[in-house]
PDB file of C-alpha atoms in Angstrom:
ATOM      1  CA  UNK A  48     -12.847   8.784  28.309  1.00  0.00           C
ATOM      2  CA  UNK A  49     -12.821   4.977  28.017  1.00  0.00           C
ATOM      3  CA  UNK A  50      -9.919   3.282  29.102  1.00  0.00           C
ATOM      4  CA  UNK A  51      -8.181   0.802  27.279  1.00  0.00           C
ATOM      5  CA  UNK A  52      -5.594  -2.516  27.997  1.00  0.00           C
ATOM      6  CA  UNK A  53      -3.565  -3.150  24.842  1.00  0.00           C
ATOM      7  CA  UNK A  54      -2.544  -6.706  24.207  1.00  0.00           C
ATOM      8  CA  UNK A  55       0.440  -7.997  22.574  1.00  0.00           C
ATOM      9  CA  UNK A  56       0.624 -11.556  21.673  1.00  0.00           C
ATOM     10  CA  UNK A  57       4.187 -13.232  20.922  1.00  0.00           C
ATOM     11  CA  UNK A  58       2.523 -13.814  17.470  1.00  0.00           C
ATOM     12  CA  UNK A  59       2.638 -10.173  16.440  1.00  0.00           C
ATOM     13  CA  UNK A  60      -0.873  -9.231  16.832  1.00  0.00           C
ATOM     14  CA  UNK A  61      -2.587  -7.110  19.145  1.00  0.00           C
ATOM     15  CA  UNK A  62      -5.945  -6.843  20.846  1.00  0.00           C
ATOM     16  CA  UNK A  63      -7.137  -3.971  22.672  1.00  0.00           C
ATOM     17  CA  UNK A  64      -9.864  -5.600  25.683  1.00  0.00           C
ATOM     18  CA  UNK A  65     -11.752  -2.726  27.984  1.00  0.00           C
ATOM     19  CA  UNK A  66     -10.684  -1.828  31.187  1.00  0.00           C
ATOM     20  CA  UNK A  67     -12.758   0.708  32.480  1.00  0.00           C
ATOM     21  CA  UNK A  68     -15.898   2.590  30.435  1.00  0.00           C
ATOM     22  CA  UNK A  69     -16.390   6.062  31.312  1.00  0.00           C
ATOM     23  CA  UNK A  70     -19.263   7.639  33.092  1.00  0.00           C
ATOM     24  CA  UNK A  71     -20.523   9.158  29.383  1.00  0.00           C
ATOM     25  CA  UNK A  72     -20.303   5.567  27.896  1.00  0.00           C
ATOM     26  CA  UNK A  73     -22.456   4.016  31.288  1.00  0.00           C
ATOM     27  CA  UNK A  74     -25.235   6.363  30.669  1.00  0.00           C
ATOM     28  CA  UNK A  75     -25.756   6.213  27.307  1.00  0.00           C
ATOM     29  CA  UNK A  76     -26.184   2.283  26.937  1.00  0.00           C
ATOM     30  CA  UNK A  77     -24.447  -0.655  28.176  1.00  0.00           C
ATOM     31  CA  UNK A  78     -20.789  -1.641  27.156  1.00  0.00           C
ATOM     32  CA  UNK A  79     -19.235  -4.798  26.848  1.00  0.00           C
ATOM     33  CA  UNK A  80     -17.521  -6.189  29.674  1.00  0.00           C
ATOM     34  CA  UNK A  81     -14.278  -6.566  28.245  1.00  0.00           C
ATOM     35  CA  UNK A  82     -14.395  -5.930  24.246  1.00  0.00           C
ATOM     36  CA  UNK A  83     -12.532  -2.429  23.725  1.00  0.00           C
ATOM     37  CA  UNK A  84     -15.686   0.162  22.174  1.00  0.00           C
ATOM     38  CA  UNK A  85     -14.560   0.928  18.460  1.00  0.00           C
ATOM     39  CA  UNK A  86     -15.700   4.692  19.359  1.00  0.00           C
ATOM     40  CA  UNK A  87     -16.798   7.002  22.678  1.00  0.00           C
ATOM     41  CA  UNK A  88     -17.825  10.784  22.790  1.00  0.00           C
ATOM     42  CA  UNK A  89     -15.144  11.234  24.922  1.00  0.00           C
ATOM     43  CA  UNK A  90     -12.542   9.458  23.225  1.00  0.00           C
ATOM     44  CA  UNK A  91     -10.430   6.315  23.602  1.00  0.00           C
ATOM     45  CA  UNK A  92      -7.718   5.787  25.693  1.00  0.00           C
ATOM     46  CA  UNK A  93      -4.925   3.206  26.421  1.00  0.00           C
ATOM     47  CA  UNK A  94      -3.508   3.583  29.596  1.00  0.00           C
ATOM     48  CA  UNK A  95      -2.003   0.369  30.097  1.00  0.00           C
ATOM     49  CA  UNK A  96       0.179  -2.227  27.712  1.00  0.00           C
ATOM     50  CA  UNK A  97       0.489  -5.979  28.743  1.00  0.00           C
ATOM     51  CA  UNK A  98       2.662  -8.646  26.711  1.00  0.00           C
ATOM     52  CA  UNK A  99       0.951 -12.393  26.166  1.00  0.00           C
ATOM     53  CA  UNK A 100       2.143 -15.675  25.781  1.00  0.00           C
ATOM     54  CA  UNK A 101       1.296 -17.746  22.682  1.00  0.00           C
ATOM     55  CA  UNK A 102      -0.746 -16.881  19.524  1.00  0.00           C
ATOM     56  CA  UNK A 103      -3.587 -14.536  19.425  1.00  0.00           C
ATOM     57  CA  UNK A 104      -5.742 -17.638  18.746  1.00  0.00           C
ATOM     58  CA  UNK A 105      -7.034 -15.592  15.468  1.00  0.00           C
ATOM     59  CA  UNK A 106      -6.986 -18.401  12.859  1.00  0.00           C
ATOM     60  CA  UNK A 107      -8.435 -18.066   9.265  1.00  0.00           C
ATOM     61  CA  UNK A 108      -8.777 -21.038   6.442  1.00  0.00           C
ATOM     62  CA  UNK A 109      -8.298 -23.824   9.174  1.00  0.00           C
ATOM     63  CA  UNK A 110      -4.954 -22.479  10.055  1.00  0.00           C
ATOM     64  CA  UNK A 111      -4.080 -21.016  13.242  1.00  0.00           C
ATOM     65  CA  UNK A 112      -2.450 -17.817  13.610  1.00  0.00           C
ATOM     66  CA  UNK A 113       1.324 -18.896  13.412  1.00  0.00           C
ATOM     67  CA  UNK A 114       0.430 -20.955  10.776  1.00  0.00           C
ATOM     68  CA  UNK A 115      -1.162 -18.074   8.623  1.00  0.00           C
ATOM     69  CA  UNK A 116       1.736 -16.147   8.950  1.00  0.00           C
ATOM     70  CA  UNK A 117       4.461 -18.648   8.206  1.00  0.00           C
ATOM     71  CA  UNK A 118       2.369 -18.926   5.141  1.00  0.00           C
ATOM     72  CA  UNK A 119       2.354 -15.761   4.276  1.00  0.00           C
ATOM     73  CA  UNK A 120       5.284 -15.620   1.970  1.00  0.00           C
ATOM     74  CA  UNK A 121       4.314 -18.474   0.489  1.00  0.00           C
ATOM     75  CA  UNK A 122       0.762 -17.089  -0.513  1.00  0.00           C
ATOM     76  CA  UNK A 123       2.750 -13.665  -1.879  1.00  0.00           C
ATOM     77  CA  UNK A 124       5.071 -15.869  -4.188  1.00  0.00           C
ATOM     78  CA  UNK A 125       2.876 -18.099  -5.302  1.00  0.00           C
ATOM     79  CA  UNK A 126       0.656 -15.123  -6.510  1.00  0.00           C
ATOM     80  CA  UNK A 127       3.471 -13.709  -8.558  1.00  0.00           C
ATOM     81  CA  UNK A 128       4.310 -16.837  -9.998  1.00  0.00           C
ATOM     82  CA  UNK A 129       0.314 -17.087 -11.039  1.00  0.00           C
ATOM     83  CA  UNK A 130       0.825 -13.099 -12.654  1.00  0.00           C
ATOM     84  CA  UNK A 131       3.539 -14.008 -14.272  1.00  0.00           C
ATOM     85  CA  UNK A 132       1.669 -16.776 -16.050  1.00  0.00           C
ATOM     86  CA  UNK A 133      -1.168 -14.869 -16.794  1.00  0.00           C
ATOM     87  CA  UNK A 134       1.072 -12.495 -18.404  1.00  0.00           C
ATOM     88  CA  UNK A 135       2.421 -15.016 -21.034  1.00  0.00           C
ATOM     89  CA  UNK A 136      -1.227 -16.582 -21.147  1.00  0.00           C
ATOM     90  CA  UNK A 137      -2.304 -13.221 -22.369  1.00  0.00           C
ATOM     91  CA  UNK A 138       0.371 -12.375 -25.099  1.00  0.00           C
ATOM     92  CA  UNK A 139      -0.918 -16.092 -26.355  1.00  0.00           C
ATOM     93  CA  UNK A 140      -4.444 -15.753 -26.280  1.00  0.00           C
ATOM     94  CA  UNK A 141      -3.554 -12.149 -28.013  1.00  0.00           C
ATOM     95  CA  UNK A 142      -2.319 -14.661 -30.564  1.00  0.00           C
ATOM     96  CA  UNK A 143      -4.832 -17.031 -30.698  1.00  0.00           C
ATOM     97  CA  UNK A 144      -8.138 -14.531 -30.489  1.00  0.00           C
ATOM     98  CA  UNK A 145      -6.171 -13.353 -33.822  1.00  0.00           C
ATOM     99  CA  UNK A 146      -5.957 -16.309 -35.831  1.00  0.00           C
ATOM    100  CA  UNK A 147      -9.384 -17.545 -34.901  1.00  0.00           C
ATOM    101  CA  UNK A 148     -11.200 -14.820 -37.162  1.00  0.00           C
ATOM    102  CA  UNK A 149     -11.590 -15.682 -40.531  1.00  0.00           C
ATOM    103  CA  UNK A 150      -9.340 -12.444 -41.896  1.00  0.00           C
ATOM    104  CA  UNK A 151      -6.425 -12.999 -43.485  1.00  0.00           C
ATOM    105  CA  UNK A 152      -3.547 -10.925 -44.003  1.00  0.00           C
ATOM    106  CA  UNK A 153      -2.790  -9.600 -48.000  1.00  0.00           C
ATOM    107  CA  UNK A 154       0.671 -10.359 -48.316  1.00  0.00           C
ATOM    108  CA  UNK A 155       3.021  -8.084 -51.198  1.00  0.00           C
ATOM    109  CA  UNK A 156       3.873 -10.682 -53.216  1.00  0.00           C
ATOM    110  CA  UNK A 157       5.463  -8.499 -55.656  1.00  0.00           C
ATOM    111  CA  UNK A 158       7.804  -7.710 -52.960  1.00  0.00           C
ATOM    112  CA  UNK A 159       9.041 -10.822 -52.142  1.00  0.00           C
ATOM    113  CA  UNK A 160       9.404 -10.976 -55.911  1.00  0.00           C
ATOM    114  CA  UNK A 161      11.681  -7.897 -56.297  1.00  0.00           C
ATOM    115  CA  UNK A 162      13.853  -9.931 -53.435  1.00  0.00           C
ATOM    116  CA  UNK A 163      14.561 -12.983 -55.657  1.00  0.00           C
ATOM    117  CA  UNK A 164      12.516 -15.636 -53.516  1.00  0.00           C
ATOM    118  CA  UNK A 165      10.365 -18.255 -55.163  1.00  0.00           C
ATOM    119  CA  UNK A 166       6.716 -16.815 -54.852  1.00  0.00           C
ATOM    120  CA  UNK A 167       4.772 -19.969 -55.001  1.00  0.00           C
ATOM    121  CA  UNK A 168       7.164 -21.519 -52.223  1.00  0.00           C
ATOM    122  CA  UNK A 169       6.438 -18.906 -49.865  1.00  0.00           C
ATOM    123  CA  UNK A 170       2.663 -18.550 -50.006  1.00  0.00           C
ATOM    124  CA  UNK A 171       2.794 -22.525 -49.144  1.00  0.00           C
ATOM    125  CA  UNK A 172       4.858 -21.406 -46.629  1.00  0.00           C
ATOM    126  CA  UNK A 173       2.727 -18.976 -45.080  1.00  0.00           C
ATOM    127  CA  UNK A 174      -0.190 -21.083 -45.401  1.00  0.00           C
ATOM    128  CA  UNK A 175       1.944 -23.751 -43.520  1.00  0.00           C
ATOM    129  CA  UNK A 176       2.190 -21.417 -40.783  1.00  0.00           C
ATOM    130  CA  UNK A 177      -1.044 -20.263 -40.909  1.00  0.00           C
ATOM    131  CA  UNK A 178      -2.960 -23.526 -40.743  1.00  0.00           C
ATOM    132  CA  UNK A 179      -0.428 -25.704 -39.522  1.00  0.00           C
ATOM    133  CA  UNK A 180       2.303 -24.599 -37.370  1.00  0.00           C
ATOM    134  CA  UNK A 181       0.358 -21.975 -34.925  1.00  0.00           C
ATOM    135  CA  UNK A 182      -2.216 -24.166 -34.146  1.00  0.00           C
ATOM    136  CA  UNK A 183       0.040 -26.910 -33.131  1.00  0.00           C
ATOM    137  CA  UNK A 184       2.041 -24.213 -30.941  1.00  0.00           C
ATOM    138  CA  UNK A 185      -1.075 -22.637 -29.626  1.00  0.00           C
ATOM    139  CA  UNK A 186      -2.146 -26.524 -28.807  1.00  0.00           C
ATOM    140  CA  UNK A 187       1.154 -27.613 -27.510  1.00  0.00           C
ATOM    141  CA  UNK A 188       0.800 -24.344 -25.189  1.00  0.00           C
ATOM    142  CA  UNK A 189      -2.103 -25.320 -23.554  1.00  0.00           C
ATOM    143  CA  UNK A 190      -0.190 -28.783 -22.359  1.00  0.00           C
ATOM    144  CA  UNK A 191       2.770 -26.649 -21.446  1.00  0.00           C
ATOM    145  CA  UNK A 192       0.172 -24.599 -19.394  1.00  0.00           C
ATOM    146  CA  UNK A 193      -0.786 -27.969 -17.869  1.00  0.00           C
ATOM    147  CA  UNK A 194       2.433 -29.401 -17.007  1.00  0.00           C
ATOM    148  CA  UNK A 195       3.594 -26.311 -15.147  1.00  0.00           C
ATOM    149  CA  UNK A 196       0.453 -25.824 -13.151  1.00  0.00           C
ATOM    150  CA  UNK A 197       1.256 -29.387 -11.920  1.00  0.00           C
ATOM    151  CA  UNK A 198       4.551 -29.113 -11.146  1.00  0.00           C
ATOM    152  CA  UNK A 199       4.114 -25.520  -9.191  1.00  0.00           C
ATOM    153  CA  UNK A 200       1.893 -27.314  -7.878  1.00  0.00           C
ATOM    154  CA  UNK A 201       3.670 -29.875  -6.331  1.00  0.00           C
ATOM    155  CA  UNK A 202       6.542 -27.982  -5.164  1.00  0.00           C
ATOM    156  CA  UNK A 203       3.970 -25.940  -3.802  1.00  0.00           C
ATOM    157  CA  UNK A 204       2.963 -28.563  -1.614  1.00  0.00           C
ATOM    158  CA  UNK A 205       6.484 -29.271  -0.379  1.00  0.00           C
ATOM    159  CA  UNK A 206       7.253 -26.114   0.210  1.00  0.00           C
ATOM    160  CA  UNK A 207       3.781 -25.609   2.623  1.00  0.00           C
ATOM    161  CA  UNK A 208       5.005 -28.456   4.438  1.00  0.00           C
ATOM    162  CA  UNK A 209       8.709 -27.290   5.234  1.00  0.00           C
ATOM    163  CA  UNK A 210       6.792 -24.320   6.366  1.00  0.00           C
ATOM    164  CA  UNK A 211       4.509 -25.300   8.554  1.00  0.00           C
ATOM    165  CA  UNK A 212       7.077 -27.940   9.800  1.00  0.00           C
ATOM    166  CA  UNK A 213       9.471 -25.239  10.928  1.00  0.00           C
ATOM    167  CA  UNK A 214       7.046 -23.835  13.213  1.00  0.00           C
ATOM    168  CA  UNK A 215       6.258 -27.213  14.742  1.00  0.00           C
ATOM    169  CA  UNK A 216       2.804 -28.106  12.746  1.00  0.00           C
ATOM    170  CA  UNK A 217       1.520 -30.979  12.345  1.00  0.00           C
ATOM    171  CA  UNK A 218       1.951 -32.204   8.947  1.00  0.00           C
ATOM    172  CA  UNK A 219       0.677 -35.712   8.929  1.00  0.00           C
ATOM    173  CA  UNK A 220      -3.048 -34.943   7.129  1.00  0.00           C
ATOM    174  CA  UNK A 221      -1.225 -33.188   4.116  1.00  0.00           C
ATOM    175  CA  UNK A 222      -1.026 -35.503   1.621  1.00  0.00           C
ATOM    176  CA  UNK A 223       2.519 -36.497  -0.198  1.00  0.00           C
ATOM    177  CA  UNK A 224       1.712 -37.523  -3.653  1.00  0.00           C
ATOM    178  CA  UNK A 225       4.591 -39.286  -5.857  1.00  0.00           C
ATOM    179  CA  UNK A 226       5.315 -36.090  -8.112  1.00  0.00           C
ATOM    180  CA  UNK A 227       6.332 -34.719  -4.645  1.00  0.00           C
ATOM    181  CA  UNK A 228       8.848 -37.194  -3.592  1.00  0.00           C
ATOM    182  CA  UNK A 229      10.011 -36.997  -7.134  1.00  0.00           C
ATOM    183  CA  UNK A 230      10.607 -33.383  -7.050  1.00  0.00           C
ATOM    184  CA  UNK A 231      12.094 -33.462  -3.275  1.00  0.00           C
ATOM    185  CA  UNK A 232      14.698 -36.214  -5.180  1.00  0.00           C
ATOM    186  CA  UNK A 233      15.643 -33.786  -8.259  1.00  0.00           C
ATOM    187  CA  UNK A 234      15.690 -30.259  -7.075  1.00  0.00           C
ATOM    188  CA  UNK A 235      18.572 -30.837  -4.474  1.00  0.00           C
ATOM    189  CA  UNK A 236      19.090 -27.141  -3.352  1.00  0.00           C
ATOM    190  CA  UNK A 237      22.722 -27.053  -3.605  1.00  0.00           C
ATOM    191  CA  UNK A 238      24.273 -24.243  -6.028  1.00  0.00           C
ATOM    192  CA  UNK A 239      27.311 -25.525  -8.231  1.00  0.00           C
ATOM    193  CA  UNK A 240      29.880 -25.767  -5.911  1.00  0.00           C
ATOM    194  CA  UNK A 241      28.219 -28.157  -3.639  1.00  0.00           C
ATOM    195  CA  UNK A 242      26.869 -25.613  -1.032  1.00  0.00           C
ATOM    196  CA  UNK A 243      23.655 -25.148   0.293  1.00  0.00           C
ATOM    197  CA  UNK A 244      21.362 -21.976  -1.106  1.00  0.00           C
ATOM    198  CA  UNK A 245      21.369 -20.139   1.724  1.00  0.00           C
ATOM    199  CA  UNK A 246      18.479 -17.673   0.521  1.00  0.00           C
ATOM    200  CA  UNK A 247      15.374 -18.490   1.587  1.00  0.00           C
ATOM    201  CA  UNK A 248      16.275 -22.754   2.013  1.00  0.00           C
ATOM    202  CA  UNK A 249      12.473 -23.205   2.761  1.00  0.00           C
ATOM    203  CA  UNK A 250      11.645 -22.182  -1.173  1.00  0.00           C
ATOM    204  CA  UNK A 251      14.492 -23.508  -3.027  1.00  0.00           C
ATOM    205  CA  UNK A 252      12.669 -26.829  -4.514  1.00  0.00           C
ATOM    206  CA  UNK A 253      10.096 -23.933  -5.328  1.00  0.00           C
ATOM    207  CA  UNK A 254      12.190 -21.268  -6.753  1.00  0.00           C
ATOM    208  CA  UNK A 255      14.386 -24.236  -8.527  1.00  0.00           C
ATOM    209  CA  UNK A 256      11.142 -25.366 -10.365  1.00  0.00           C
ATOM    210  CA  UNK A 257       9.693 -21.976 -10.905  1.00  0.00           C
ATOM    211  CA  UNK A 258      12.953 -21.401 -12.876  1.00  0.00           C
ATOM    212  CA  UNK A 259      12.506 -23.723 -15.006  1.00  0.00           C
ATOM    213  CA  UNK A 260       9.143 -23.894 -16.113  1.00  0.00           C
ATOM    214  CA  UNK A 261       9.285 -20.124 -16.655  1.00  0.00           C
ATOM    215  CA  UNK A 262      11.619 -20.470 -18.851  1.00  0.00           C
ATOM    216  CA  UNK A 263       9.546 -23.511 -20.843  1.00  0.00           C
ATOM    217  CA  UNK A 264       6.472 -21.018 -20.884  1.00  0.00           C
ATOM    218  CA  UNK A 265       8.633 -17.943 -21.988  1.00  0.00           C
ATOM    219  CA  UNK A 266      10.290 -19.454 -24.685  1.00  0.00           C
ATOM    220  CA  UNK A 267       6.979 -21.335 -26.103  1.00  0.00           C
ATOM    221  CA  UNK A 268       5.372 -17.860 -25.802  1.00  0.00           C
ATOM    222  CA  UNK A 269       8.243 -15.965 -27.941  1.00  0.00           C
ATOM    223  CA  UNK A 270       8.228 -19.116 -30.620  1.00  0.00           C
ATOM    224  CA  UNK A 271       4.448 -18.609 -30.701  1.00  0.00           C
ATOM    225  CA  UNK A 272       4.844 -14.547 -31.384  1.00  0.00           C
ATOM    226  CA  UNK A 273       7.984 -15.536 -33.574  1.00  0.00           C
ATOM    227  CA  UNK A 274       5.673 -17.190 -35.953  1.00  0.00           C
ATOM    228  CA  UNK A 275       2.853 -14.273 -35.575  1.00  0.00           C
ATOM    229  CA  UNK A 276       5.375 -12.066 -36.371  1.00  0.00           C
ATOM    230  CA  UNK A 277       6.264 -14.244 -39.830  1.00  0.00           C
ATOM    231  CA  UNK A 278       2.715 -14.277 -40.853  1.00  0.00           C
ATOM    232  CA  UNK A 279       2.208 -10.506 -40.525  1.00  0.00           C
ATOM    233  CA  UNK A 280      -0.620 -10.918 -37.879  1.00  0.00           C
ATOM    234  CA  UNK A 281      -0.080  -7.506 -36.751  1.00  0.00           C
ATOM    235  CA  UNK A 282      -1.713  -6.478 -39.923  1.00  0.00           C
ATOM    236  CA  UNK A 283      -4.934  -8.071 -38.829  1.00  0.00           C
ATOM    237  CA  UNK A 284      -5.443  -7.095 -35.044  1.00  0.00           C
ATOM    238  CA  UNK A 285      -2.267  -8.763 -33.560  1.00  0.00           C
ATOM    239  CA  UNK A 286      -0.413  -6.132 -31.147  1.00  0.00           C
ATOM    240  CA  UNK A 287       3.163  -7.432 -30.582  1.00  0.00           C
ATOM    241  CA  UNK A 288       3.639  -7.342 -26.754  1.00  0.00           C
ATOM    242  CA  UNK A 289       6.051  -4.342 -24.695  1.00  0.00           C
ATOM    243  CA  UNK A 290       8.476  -6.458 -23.752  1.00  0.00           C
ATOM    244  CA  UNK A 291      10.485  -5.494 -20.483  1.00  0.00           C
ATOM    245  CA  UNK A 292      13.429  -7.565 -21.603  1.00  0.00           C
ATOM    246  CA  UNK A 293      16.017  -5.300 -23.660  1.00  0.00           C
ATOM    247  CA  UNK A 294      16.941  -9.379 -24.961  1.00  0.00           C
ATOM    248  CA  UNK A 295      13.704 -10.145 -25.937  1.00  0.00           C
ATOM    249  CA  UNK A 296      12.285  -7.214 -27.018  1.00  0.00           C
ATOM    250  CA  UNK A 297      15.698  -7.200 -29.827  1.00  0.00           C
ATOM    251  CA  UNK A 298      14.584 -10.437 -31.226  1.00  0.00           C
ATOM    252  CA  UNK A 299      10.665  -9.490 -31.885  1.00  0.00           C
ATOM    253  CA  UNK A 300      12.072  -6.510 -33.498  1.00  0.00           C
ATOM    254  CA  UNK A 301      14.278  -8.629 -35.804  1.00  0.00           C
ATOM    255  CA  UNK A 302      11.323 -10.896 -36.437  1.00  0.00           C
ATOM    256  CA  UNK A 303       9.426  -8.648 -37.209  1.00  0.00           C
ATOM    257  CA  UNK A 304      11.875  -6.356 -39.662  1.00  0.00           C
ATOM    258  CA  UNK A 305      13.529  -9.441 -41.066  1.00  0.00           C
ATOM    259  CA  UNK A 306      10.826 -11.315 -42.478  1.00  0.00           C
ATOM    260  CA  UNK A 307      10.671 -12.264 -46.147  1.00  0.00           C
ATOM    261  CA  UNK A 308       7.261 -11.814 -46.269  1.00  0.00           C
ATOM    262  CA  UNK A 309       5.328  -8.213 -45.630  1.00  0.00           C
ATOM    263  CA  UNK A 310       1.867  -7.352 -45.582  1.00  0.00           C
ATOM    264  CA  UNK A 311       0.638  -5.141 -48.745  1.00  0.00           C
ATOM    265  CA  UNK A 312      -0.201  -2.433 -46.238  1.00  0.00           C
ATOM    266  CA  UNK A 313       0.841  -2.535 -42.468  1.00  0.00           C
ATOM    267  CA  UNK A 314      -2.132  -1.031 -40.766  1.00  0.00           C
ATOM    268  CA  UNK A 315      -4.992  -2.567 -43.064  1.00  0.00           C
ATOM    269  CA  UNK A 316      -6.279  -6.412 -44.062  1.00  0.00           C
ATOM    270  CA  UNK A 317      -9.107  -8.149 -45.763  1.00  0.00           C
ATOM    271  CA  UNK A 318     -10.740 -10.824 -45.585  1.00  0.00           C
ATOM    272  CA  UNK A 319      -8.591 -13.783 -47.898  1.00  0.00           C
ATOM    273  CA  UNK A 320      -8.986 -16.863 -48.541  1.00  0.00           C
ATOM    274  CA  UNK A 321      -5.332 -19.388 -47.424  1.00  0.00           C
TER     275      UNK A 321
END
C-alpha cells in the first residue's frame, strides 16, 4: 500500500505529495518521487497530515489562489445578476420574435361595439400600438439593456477591487475609469438612518446598483408585455410569462382580462393587414 503525506495549506486547499511507494508499485514501473499516485493495486494510504504556511500557489486566470477565492462570491453574484437579465431579455425577445412576423391578430370589433366604444378610434389605436408604441419600447429596451450592462459593470469593477484590496492585492494595474469614481460618490452604503450596511460592506455599491437597474429592466419588461397584452399578441404566438411575483403576476392578469379590445378567437389568427 502506498503511503501518503496530506497537505493543508492556510488557503484551504490540500495536496496529497508521496511518501513512500510500496513494493507492488516499485515493481511494476517507476513512481514519481513525490506526486501522490491517483491509484495502486494495493490501495492508497495517508498515514501522515502536515499543516503549511501560505497559499497552495494554485492560481487560475492570472490570479493567485487567495485571490481566486476572495473572488469567488463575486463571480457567483455576478452570474445571478447576468440570469436574472437573461430572464427579462427572454420574456422581451418572446415579445419581439412575435411582432416581427407579418400575422396579425383579428380583433372582435363587434365586441367592442356591443361595449359602447368608438370602433374607428380603437383600431387606430391598436395600430398605434402595433406599429408605433412596441417598437419604440422594444428599441428603448435594448438602450436600457445597454445602460445597465455598463453600470454593473462598473460597480463590478469597484467591488473586485475592495476585494482583492482586503486581502492585501495589489490593485494599482486595475484601471479606475470615471463612471467608477462616479458610482463610489453616489452609492454611499449607509441605510436611512445614517448607519453603515453591515451585510456584506464589500458589495453594497454593487447590490445598491443592482437594485436599481433591476428595477429599470423589470418595469420596462412589464410595460413592454402590458402593451402585448393590449394588442392580443397571445392570439398570434405570444405566451404571457409565469410570473413568480403574486404582484406582478395580478397586473398581467388584469391586462390581460381588462382590455377593451379582444381577439375574435383566443387560440387562432390570420394573417391581416394594420
Amino acid at each position: 500500500m502506498c503511503q501518503l503525506q496530506e497537505v493543508k495549506y492556510s488557503c484551504g486547499h490540500v495536496r496529497k505529495t508521496l511518501l513512500q511507494a510500496c513494493a507492488t508499485a516499485k515493481r511494476l514501473g517507476p513512481t514519481p518521487r513525490s506526486r501522490a499516485p491517483s491509484y495502486c493495486v494495493n490501495g492508497l494510504e495517508v498515514i501522515q497530515g502536515v499543516k503549511a504556511e501560505g497559499s497552495c500557489g494554485r492560481g487560475a486566470n492570472g490570479y493567485t489562489c487567495y485571490e481566486n477565492q476572495a473572488l469567488a462570491p463575486l463571480r457567483q453574484r455576478i452570474g445571478a445578476i447576468e440570469r436574472e437579465l437573461a430572464r427579462l431579455s427572454d420574456r422581451v425577445a418572446n415579445v419581439h420574435r412575435v411582432l416581427e412576423s407579418e400575422i396579425r391578430p383579428v380583433y372582435d370589433w363587434e365586441r367592442v361595439a356591443r361595449t359602447g366604444y368608438d370602433v374607428e378610434e380603437m383600431k387606430q389605436r391598436q395600430v398605434t400600438l402595433l406599429t408605433e408604441i412596441l417598437p419604440e419600447r422594444l428599441a428603448y429596451w435594448r438602450a436600457i439593456v445597454t445602460h445597465v450592462s455598463k453600470q454593473i459593470t462598473a460597480a463590478t469593477n469597484m467591488t473586485f477591487k475592495t476585494l482583492l484590496e482586503k486581502i492585501g492585492s495589489r490593485v494599482d494595474n486595475i484601471p479606475v475609469s470615471k463612471l467608477d469614481l462616479e458610482l463610489w460618490d453616489e452609492w454611499i452604503s449607509y441605510d436611512d438612518n445614517g448607519d453603515p450596511i453591515d451585510i456584506q460592506p464589500e458589495f453594497a455599491v454593487l447590490e445598491q446598483v443592482w437594485e436599481r437597474m433591476h428595477g429599470l429592466a423589470n418595469e420596462e419588461a412589464k410595460m413592454i408585455e402590458d402593451v402585448a397584452a393590449t394588442c392580443c399578441l397571445e392570439a398570434i404566438g405570444w405566451n404571457p410569462p409565469q410570473l413568480e411575483d403574486e404582484g406582478e403576476r395580478s397586473l398581467l392578469y388584469i391586462a390581460l382580462t381588462s382590455r377593451i379590445v379582444h381577439p375574435v378567437r383566443e387560440t387562432e389568427a390570420q394573417a391581416t393587414p394594420l
